[in-house]
């Protein structure tokens, strides 16, 4: 009788649970039993592991084999347990020393020829192993860089089971044939899953990222974009087609500051689980950008799927931008499902297989036309939409959802002089680099003020704290108080106006919001002119 154990990690959302893989050999009819609440893909590992062991030159034990995955109460799925199962079996068969693998965490899928294929979710799995006290992990060679992002962990990247057996048995490590130059590498298929990202990706890292200077005119919208980036405020851009709403939203990620080390690990973990982490770039350093189509379901937005839920668009946009173009065309249920993550910064999904908590702290940008044809606000454009149709169309964005949007900008059509420039009198707007530098300075001021608190940007600070601990200048809220009395602002709306006013003050370098900062915040939220200049440089 032989017994051995190794360790692997089961992922529940983006959180990992260390699983002990135990192998027991007993005399009897040759059989392979896998227990411990495995799913279909994990049950199939019996055939993959047997073929991989034989094709790696090791002998498969002809005895009664039982492999248990403990704790048995945790659902386990995927092919990432293959490597741990193979090593546990070889340890029980005494092909390798069982003590060498007892405290070793192994993650990877096995091909029938013994090659170790990469799997999704390596970073959160290694993070879970580190938190549980493990210090050595074995991962596929392609994901060794991703695993090495976790400090204090010794990472061994292997290409094949043959190599791992040689390392554990203190034998000469065989060389694996490299992939021929110009030939597709099938091992990359485990790292990037096409179509899994809903248009997500670190767009701001691209060398040819779009520049804000390309946007003609739209001074008020540019002001709203800068305030949104500086304070993490949600933004609604409303206007006719072709006015530049999508152009503005696409340029927002590059205006956001680079992610901190902790934020980068959070984003990378989500992208790794979702299968959209680019090969060769294990760490996401810039804010992600996710733009799902308006036909997206509620499950694709907030997360879902068969079994344990997978990250949705709100999680793929964590620490970045979620852009909903043609927002009124989205399902009403899908839009209202965003209300919880907008407030809490995470989403909790309950399914029969379990409850998963996924991170979802994002900056939301909504783009909407004024009516189904989009010409309602244009003079002489010939909008023929009945008033009832216009009201129904605009009502698709519910009041509770809009109440959580701090900035509401009316995007006007671009004038001829702004568009053509030159002799027409147009001028080139500020570049992304100039605006991003101003945003980073404003965030630094806010971070200094909020040091020692659980908040990092103004949009996260509770209204009670802003009214008592960090109050505005005396009399600065007079205009906002009048809007509350007239029913133009709710209590939540007043708190959000104060948050935006703090962001405007940070951009201007002031110690606390003054009346002009509150006036600009009110105008950006209500759309009612307050006599504030359109360009932020003049306004501040």
XYZ file of C-alpha atoms in Angstrom:
540
model
C 0.000 0.000 0.000
C 1.264 3.502 -0.899
C 0.106 6.961 0.040
C 1.203 10.461 -0.993
C -0.221 13.938 -1.042
C 0.353 17.184 -2.896
C -1.457 20.511 -2.974
C -3.274 22.574 -5.546
C -5.735 25.487 -5.466
C -9.458 25.677 -6.233
C -10.720 29.078 -7.381
C -14.048 30.436 -6.146
C -14.506 33.574 -8.205
C -11.166 35.368 -7.831
C -10.410 33.886 -4.411
C -8.513 30.640 -3.946
C -8.790 27.731 -1.533
C -5.826 25.398 -1.050
C -6.831 21.807 -1.811
C -4.926 18.750 -0.629
C -4.682 16.090 -3.339
C -4.292 12.648 -1.725
C -3.464 9.458 -3.613
C -3.872 5.983 -2.111
C -2.762 2.700 -3.718
C -4.135 -0.633 -2.505
C -3.966 -4.198 -3.850
C -6.900 -5.075 -6.044
C -8.321 -4.732 -9.511
C -6.738 -1.805 -11.337
C -9.108 1.163 -11.130
C -8.899 4.946 -10.808
C -11.450 6.660 -8.559
C -11.562 10.443 -8.136
C -13.554 11.846 -5.193
C -13.978 15.266 -3.570
C -16.765 17.099 -5.460
C -15.046 17.357 -8.878
C -16.818 18.773 -11.935
C -16.888 17.204 -15.404
C -13.592 18.696 -16.587
C -11.859 17.490 -13.420
C -13.318 13.968 -13.695
C -11.782 13.772 -17.180
C -8.360 14.373 -15.652
C -8.177 10.629 -14.910
C -7.587 9.869 -18.588
C -5.324 12.883 -19.151
C -3.121 12.039 -16.165
C -2.813 8.340 -17.046
C -1.750 9.101 -20.628
C 0.630 11.874 -19.526
C 2.368 9.650 -16.965
C 2.844 6.797 -19.440
C 4.060 9.087 -22.241
C 6.516 10.715 -19.818
C 8.324 7.403 -19.355
C 6.911 6.495 -15.940
C 5.047 3.309 -15.103
C 1.349 3.557 -14.277
C 0.547 1.569 -11.095
C -1.659 -1.444 -11.793
C -3.505 -1.300 -8.473
C -6.647 0.133 -7.000
C -6.047 3.892 -7.036
C -8.143 6.411 -5.128
C -7.480 10.146 -5.425
C -9.252 12.424 -2.959
C -9.537 16.183 -3.084
C -9.837 17.726 0.367
C -11.779 19.612 1.672
C -14.530 17.697 -0.068
C -17.131 20.396 0.605
C -15.469 22.931 -1.738
C -16.570 22.689 -5.400
C -13.602 21.992 -7.658
C -13.405 22.447 -11.388
C -11.065 22.952 -14.283
C -7.971 21.178 -15.466
C -5.495 22.941 -13.173
C -5.411 19.956 -10.768
C -3.812 17.609 -13.331
C -0.229 18.257 -12.267
C -0.974 17.749 -8.574
C -2.913 14.537 -9.246
C -0.078 13.127 -11.376
C 2.567 13.886 -8.730
C 0.437 12.442 -5.928
C -0.021 9.218 -7.920
C 3.710 9.001 -8.686
C 4.487 9.644 -5.022
C 2.160 6.859 -3.922
C 3.847 4.575 -6.484
C 7.250 5.634 -5.041
C 8.476 6.907 -8.401
C 9.240 10.146 -6.580
C 9.796 10.789 -2.866
C 6.407 11.603 -1.247
C 8.083 14.005 1.188
C 9.270 16.180 -1.738
C 5.716 16.999 -2.781
C 3.883 17.081 0.556
C 4.200 20.882 0.912
C 4.390 21.689 -2.787
C 1.581 23.547 -4.577
C 1.204 22.351 -8.169
C -0.964 24.085 -10.767
C -1.241 23.105 -14.416
C -3.034 21.063 -17.052
C -1.436 17.998 -18.597
C -1.542 17.149 -22.255
C -1.684 13.515 -23.302
C 1.979 13.719 -24.300
C 2.994 14.964 -20.858
C 3.398 18.632 -21.691
C 2.253 21.070 -18.999
C -0.273 23.495 -20.390
C -1.051 26.902 -18.844
C -4.361 27.531 -17.106
C -6.288 30.620 -16.135
C -6.194 32.117 -12.649
C -2.568 31.362 -11.754
C -2.042 34.679 -9.939
C -5.020 34.419 -7.545
C -4.170 30.748 -6.989
C -0.581 31.559 -5.989
C -1.813 34.442 -3.814
C -4.080 31.986 -1.971
C -1.182 29.565 -1.522
C 1.017 32.338 -0.117
C -1.695 33.423 2.329
C -2.018 29.799 3.487
C 1.706 29.693 4.307
C 3.084 27.778 1.313
C 6.377 28.970 -0.143
C 6.967 26.743 -3.185
C 4.770 26.440 -6.260
C 5.115 24.649 -9.574
C 3.344 26.195 -12.558
C 3.496 25.905 -16.349
C 6.511 27.691 -17.782
C 4.282 30.130 -19.681
C 2.735 31.428 -16.455
C 5.895 31.541 -14.317
C 6.111 35.324 -14.748
C 2.547 35.734 -13.531
C 3.194 33.539 -10.472
C 6.422 35.432 -9.685
C 4.402 38.593 -9.040
C 3.610 37.205 -5.576
C 6.405 38.142 -3.148
C 7.982 35.507 -0.938
C 7.127 32.594 -3.246
C 9.647 30.298 -4.942
C 8.315 29.542 -8.434
C 9.344 26.627 -10.632
C 8.121 26.797 -14.222
C 8.113 23.477 -16.103
C 7.396 22.559 -19.700
C 6.554 18.902 -19.167
C 5.862 16.256 -16.563
C 9.144 14.586 -17.552
C 11.057 17.663 -16.432
C 9.189 17.845 -13.116
C 9.795 14.150 -12.361
C 13.516 14.660 -13.031
C 13.677 17.692 -10.719
C 11.847 15.910 -7.887
C 13.900 12.720 -8.307
C 17.247 14.585 -8.528
C 17.862 13.270 -12.043
C 19.239 15.107 -15.086
C 16.537 17.422 -16.442
C 15.746 16.556 -20.076
C 15.576 19.302 -22.683
C 12.267 19.859 -24.436
C 12.168 20.627 -28.114
C 11.473 24.356 -28.608
C 8.678 25.534 -30.854
C 9.899 26.156 -34.391
C 10.183 29.824 -35.308
C 7.098 31.003 -37.142
C 5.034 28.025 -36.026
C 1.966 28.668 -33.839
C 2.477 27.758 -30.198
C -0.529 25.744 -29.025
C 0.456 26.337 -25.385
C -0.670 29.966 -25.654
C -4.270 28.788 -25.999
C -4.492 28.284 -22.251
C -3.637 31.910 -21.520
C -5.977 33.881 -23.736
C -9.602 32.909 -24.315
C -11.054 34.681 -27.377
C -14.312 36.484 -26.768
C -14.131 36.227 -22.976
C -13.421 39.859 -22.271
C -16.468 41.773 -23.543
C -14.211 44.307 -25.202
C -11.994 44.539 -22.130
C -8.305 45.200 -22.057
C -5.628 47.614 -20.894
C -6.270 49.978 -23.792
C -4.326 52.764 -22.172
C -1.079 50.763 -22.506
C -1.207 50.689 -26.287
C 1.437 52.750 -28.043
C -1.179 54.199 -30.388
C -3.697 55.023 -27.639
C -6.074 57.808 -28.760
C -5.221 61.323 -27.575
C -7.579 63.890 -26.084
C -6.140 66.464 -28.464
C -8.042 64.672 -31.258
C -11.367 65.796 -29.755
C -12.526 69.013 -31.447
C -14.277 71.536 -29.225
C -16.461 69.995 -26.491
C -14.965 72.116 -23.713
C -17.702 71.310 -21.209
C -17.466 67.578 -21.932
C -13.675 67.689 -21.566
C -14.163 69.409 -18.211
C -16.518 66.637 -17.093
C -14.061 63.988 -18.277
C -11.218 65.540 -16.293
C -13.306 65.892 -13.138
C -14.491 62.278 -13.504
C -10.911 61.028 -13.784
C -9.632 63.120 -10.883
C -12.325 62.083 -8.413
C -13.528 58.727 -9.744
C -16.997 60.121 -10.500
C -19.468 58.357 -12.799
C -20.353 60.238 -15.981
C -23.332 60.483 -18.360
C -22.736 61.909 -21.835
C -25.959 62.796 -23.615
C -26.135 64.214 -27.101
C -26.833 63.575 -30.799
C -24.915 60.969 -32.819
C -21.529 62.110 -34.077
C -20.965 64.691 -31.334
C -17.986 62.818 -29.869
C -19.362 60.848 -26.902
C -17.527 57.634 -27.777
C -14.318 59.532 -28.622
C -14.306 61.069 -25.172
C -14.985 57.788 -23.371
C -12.235 55.939 -25.255
C -9.703 58.545 -24.133
C -10.607 58.402 -20.457
C -8.449 55.357 -19.464
C -5.268 57.127 -20.570
C -6.147 60.126 -18.371
C -6.407 57.940 -15.253
C -3.226 57.568 -13.155
C -1.215 54.335 -13.371
C -2.369 51.596 -11.033
C -0.595 51.096 -7.730
C 1.094 47.756 -7.048
C -1.860 46.514 -5.027
C -4.376 47.668 -7.631
C -2.326 46.049 -10.412
C -2.428 42.701 -8.609
C -6.207 43.011 -8.129
C -6.801 43.755 -11.817
C -4.340 41.107 -12.998
C -6.033 38.475 -10.835
C -9.455 39.221 -12.347
C -8.101 39.228 -15.904
C -6.226 35.990 -15.273
C -9.385 34.227 -14.083
C -11.325 35.597 -17.066
C -8.672 34.450 -19.529
C -7.932 37.863 -21.052
C -4.465 38.431 -19.622
C -2.147 39.033 -22.624
C 0.651 36.432 -22.922
C 4.026 37.880 -21.989
C 2.469 40.744 -19.979
C 1.748 39.249 -16.557
C 1.064 42.540 -14.758
C -1.616 45.062 -15.782
C -0.269 48.507 -14.937
C -2.824 50.773 -16.606
C -6.535 51.173 -16.035
C -8.575 48.579 -17.995
C -11.337 49.567 -20.394
C -14.454 47.461 -20.907
C -17.148 48.365 -23.443
C -19.834 45.646 -23.737
C -22.408 45.768 -26.537
C -25.893 46.977 -25.618
C -27.240 43.452 -26.198
C -25.243 42.176 -23.190
C -27.260 40.190 -20.650
C -27.371 40.870 -16.926
C -25.147 37.837 -16.295
C -22.496 39.101 -18.704
C -22.482 42.494 -16.990
C -22.378 41.524 -13.319
C -21.082 37.942 -13.657
C -22.612 34.518 -14.007
C -22.448 31.280 -15.938
C -22.918 27.598 -15.227
C -21.749 26.438 -11.821
C -19.780 29.035 -9.903
C -20.164 32.524 -11.436
C -17.406 33.971 -13.613
C -16.372 37.658 -13.670
C -18.632 39.944 -15.690
C -17.998 43.314 -17.295
C -18.147 45.194 -13.984
C -15.288 43.048 -12.636
C -13.283 43.200 -15.864
C -13.471 47.002 -15.544
C -12.272 46.915 -11.906
C -10.020 49.947 -11.247
C -10.752 51.123 -14.775
C -13.553 52.325 -17.038
C -16.866 50.628 -17.874
C -18.310 52.308 -20.963
C -21.952 51.629 -21.835
C -22.562 53.095 -25.281
C -26.208 53.494 -26.302
C -27.067 53.026 -22.621
C -30.891 53.265 -23.058
C -30.713 50.237 -25.377
C -29.440 48.004 -22.558
C -31.913 45.823 -20.692
C -33.518 47.646 -17.780
C -32.779 44.721 -15.448
C -29.145 44.702 -16.538
C -28.753 48.423 -15.866
C -30.443 48.266 -12.478
C -28.157 45.375 -11.514
C -25.297 47.889 -11.615
C -26.673 49.797 -8.643
C -25.111 47.510 -6.019
C -21.527 47.557 -7.394
C -21.760 51.319 -8.012
C -22.324 51.828 -4.297
C -20.241 49.078 -2.703
C -17.358 48.514 -5.128
C -18.032 44.783 -5.336
C -20.741 42.438 -6.565
C -22.117 39.442 -4.668
C -23.584 36.715 -6.875
C -25.577 33.851 -5.364
C -26.021 30.639 -7.365
C -26.923 27.085 -6.431
C -23.240 26.139 -6.546
C -22.259 28.852 -4.077
C -21.949 32.567 -3.363
C -19.132 34.515 -4.981
C -17.894 38.021 -4.156
C -16.140 39.736 -7.071
C -14.369 43.131 -7.052
C -16.127 45.825 -9.080
C -14.848 49.305 -8.282
C -14.994 51.009 -11.658
C -15.649 54.393 -13.233
C -18.852 54.148 -15.276
C -19.430 56.229 -18.402
C -22.896 56.184 -19.976
C -23.530 57.511 -23.486
C -27.080 58.179 -24.638
C -28.924 59.822 -27.501
C -31.717 62.270 -26.634
C -34.296 60.194 -28.543
C -34.448 57.069 -30.720
C -33.475 58.989 -33.863
C -30.946 61.124 -31.988
C -32.024 64.477 -33.470
C -34.340 65.715 -30.721
C -31.977 68.425 -29.426
C -30.903 69.619 -32.879
C -32.655 72.693 -34.234
C -34.164 72.102 -37.643
C -32.913 68.505 -37.810
C -36.366 67.062 -38.417
C -36.902 64.841 -35.350
C -40.238 63.073 -35.807
C -40.242 61.077 -32.568
C -43.536 61.560 -30.661
C -43.242 63.082 -27.204
C -44.431 59.857 -25.558
C -41.735 57.863 -27.390
C -39.060 60.314 -26.267
C -40.214 60.090 -22.656
C -40.211 56.289 -22.722
C -36.767 56.242 -24.326
C -35.246 58.577 -21.736
C -36.986 56.722 -18.887
C -35.025 53.559 -19.717
C -32.271 55.023 -17.540
C -34.004 54.725 -14.181
C -33.959 57.448 -11.559
C -32.104 55.338 -8.947
C -29.362 54.607 -11.485
C -29.014 58.229 -12.588
C -28.963 59.368 -8.970
C -25.678 57.481 -8.649
C -24.159 59.330 -11.610
C -22.295 62.412 -10.390
C -21.750 64.179 -13.722
C -24.327 64.642 -16.476
C -22.958 66.413 -19.533
C -24.960 67.571 -22.550
C -22.655 67.028 -25.532
C -23.484 69.589 -28.210
C -22.713 69.134 -31.923
C -19.238 70.302 -32.871
C -19.155 73.706 -34.545
C -17.585 74.194 -37.954
C -14.796 76.392 -36.566
C -13.864 73.823 -33.891
C -13.942 70.955 -36.356
C -12.054 72.507 -39.281
C -9.662 74.765 -37.346
C -7.110 76.831 -39.214
C -8.729 79.797 -40.832
C -12.009 78.893 -39.176
C -10.603 79.855 -35.793
C -10.469 76.340 -34.315
C -7.844 75.427 -31.739
C -6.275 72.154 -30.722
C -7.330 71.035 -27.230
C -4.999 69.922 -24.467
C -3.304 66.585 -24.966
C -3.860 63.516 -22.823
C -0.451 63.967 -21.172
C -1.274 67.500 -19.974
C -4.669 66.517 -18.578
C -3.325 63.311 -17.022
C -0.629 65.277 -15.168
C -3.275 67.620 -13.737
C -5.432 64.640 -12.726
C -2.502 62.942 -11.006
C -1.740 66.089 -8.991
C -5.399 66.343 -7.923
C -5.449 62.698 -6.849
C -2.250 63.225 -4.881
C -3.899 66.085 -2.968
C -6.920 63.928 -2.219
C -4.728 60.995 -1.138
C -2.826 63.247 1.283
C -6.093 64.507 2.777
C -7.574 61.009 3.029
C -4.430 59.386 4.437
C -5.272 57.027 7.276
C -8.831 56.436 6.025
C -10.215 53.540 3.959
C -10.868 55.908 1.016
C -8.514 56.953 -1.759
C -10.606 59.204 -4.046
C -13.335 61.744 -3.386
C -16.134 59.641 -4.877
C -15.659 57.026 -2.131
C -15.959 59.391 0.854
C -19.326 59.191 2.693
C -21.383 62.354 2.700
C -21.439 62.529 6.495
C -17.639 62.758 6.562
C -17.651 65.517 3.945
C -20.218 67.566 5.847
C -18.573 67.229 9.258
C -14.886 66.358 8.920
C -14.024 68.079 5.654
C -16.547 70.860 5.311
C -16.543 73.456 2.503
C -15.975 77.182 2.944
C -18.710 79.066 4.838
C -21.675 79.776 2.583
C -20.304 77.661 -0.283
C -23.306 75.301 -0.200
C -25.976 78.006 -0.418
C -26.839 77.258 -4.062
C -26.920 73.514 -3.447
C -29.195 73.947 -0.442
C -31.645 75.936 -2.558
C -31.686 73.139 -5.149
C -32.513 70.629 -2.399
C -35.433 72.782 -1.236
C -36.731 73.065 -4.813
C -36.519 69.297 -5.332
C -33.735 69.448 -7.925
C -31.389 67.458 -5.667
C -31.928 64.457 -3.391
C -29.988 63.911 -0.180
C -27.721 61.517 -2.048
C -27.415 64.099 -4.817
C -26.258 66.759 -2.349
C -23.539 64.441 -1.056
C -22.401 63.745 -4.592
C -22.313 67.442 -5.448
C -20.074 67.988 -2.430
C -17.778 65.184 -3.559
C -17.481 66.714 -7.028
C -16.850 70.138 -5.484
C -13.919 68.664 -3.551
C -12.535 67.243 -6.806
C -12.864 70.626 -8.523
C -11.070 72.239 -5.579
C -8.284 69.637 -5.798
C -7.841 70.361 -9.496
C -7.625 74.084 -8.707
C -5.195 73.554 -5.828
C -7.544 74.963 -3.190
C -7.615 73.748 0.416
C -11.413 73.384 0.485
C -14.350 73.926 -1.883
C -15.587 77.472 -2.377
C -18.832 78.765 -3.862
C -17.496 78.611 -7.454
C -16.436 74.975 -6.980
C -19.905 74.039 -5.742
C -21.478 76.005 -8.616
C -19.447 74.065 -11.190
C -20.315 70.782 -9.445
C -24.011 71.698 -9.570
C -23.830 72.575 -13.231
C -22.051 69.336 -14.085
C -24.722 67.349 -12.235
C -27.959 69.168 -13.043
C -27.089 70.633 -16.441
C -28.458 74.019 -15.359
C -26.118 76.880 -16.317
C -24.552 78.644 -13.327
C -22.445 81.181 -15.211
C -19.277 79.089 -15.001
C -16.828 79.159 -17.983
C -16.879 76.038 -20.138
C -13.134 75.373 -20.147
C -11.780 73.991 -16.915
C -8.705 76.192 -16.992
C -10.889 79.289 -16.978
C -13.354 77.795 -14.499
C -10.701 76.947 -11.970
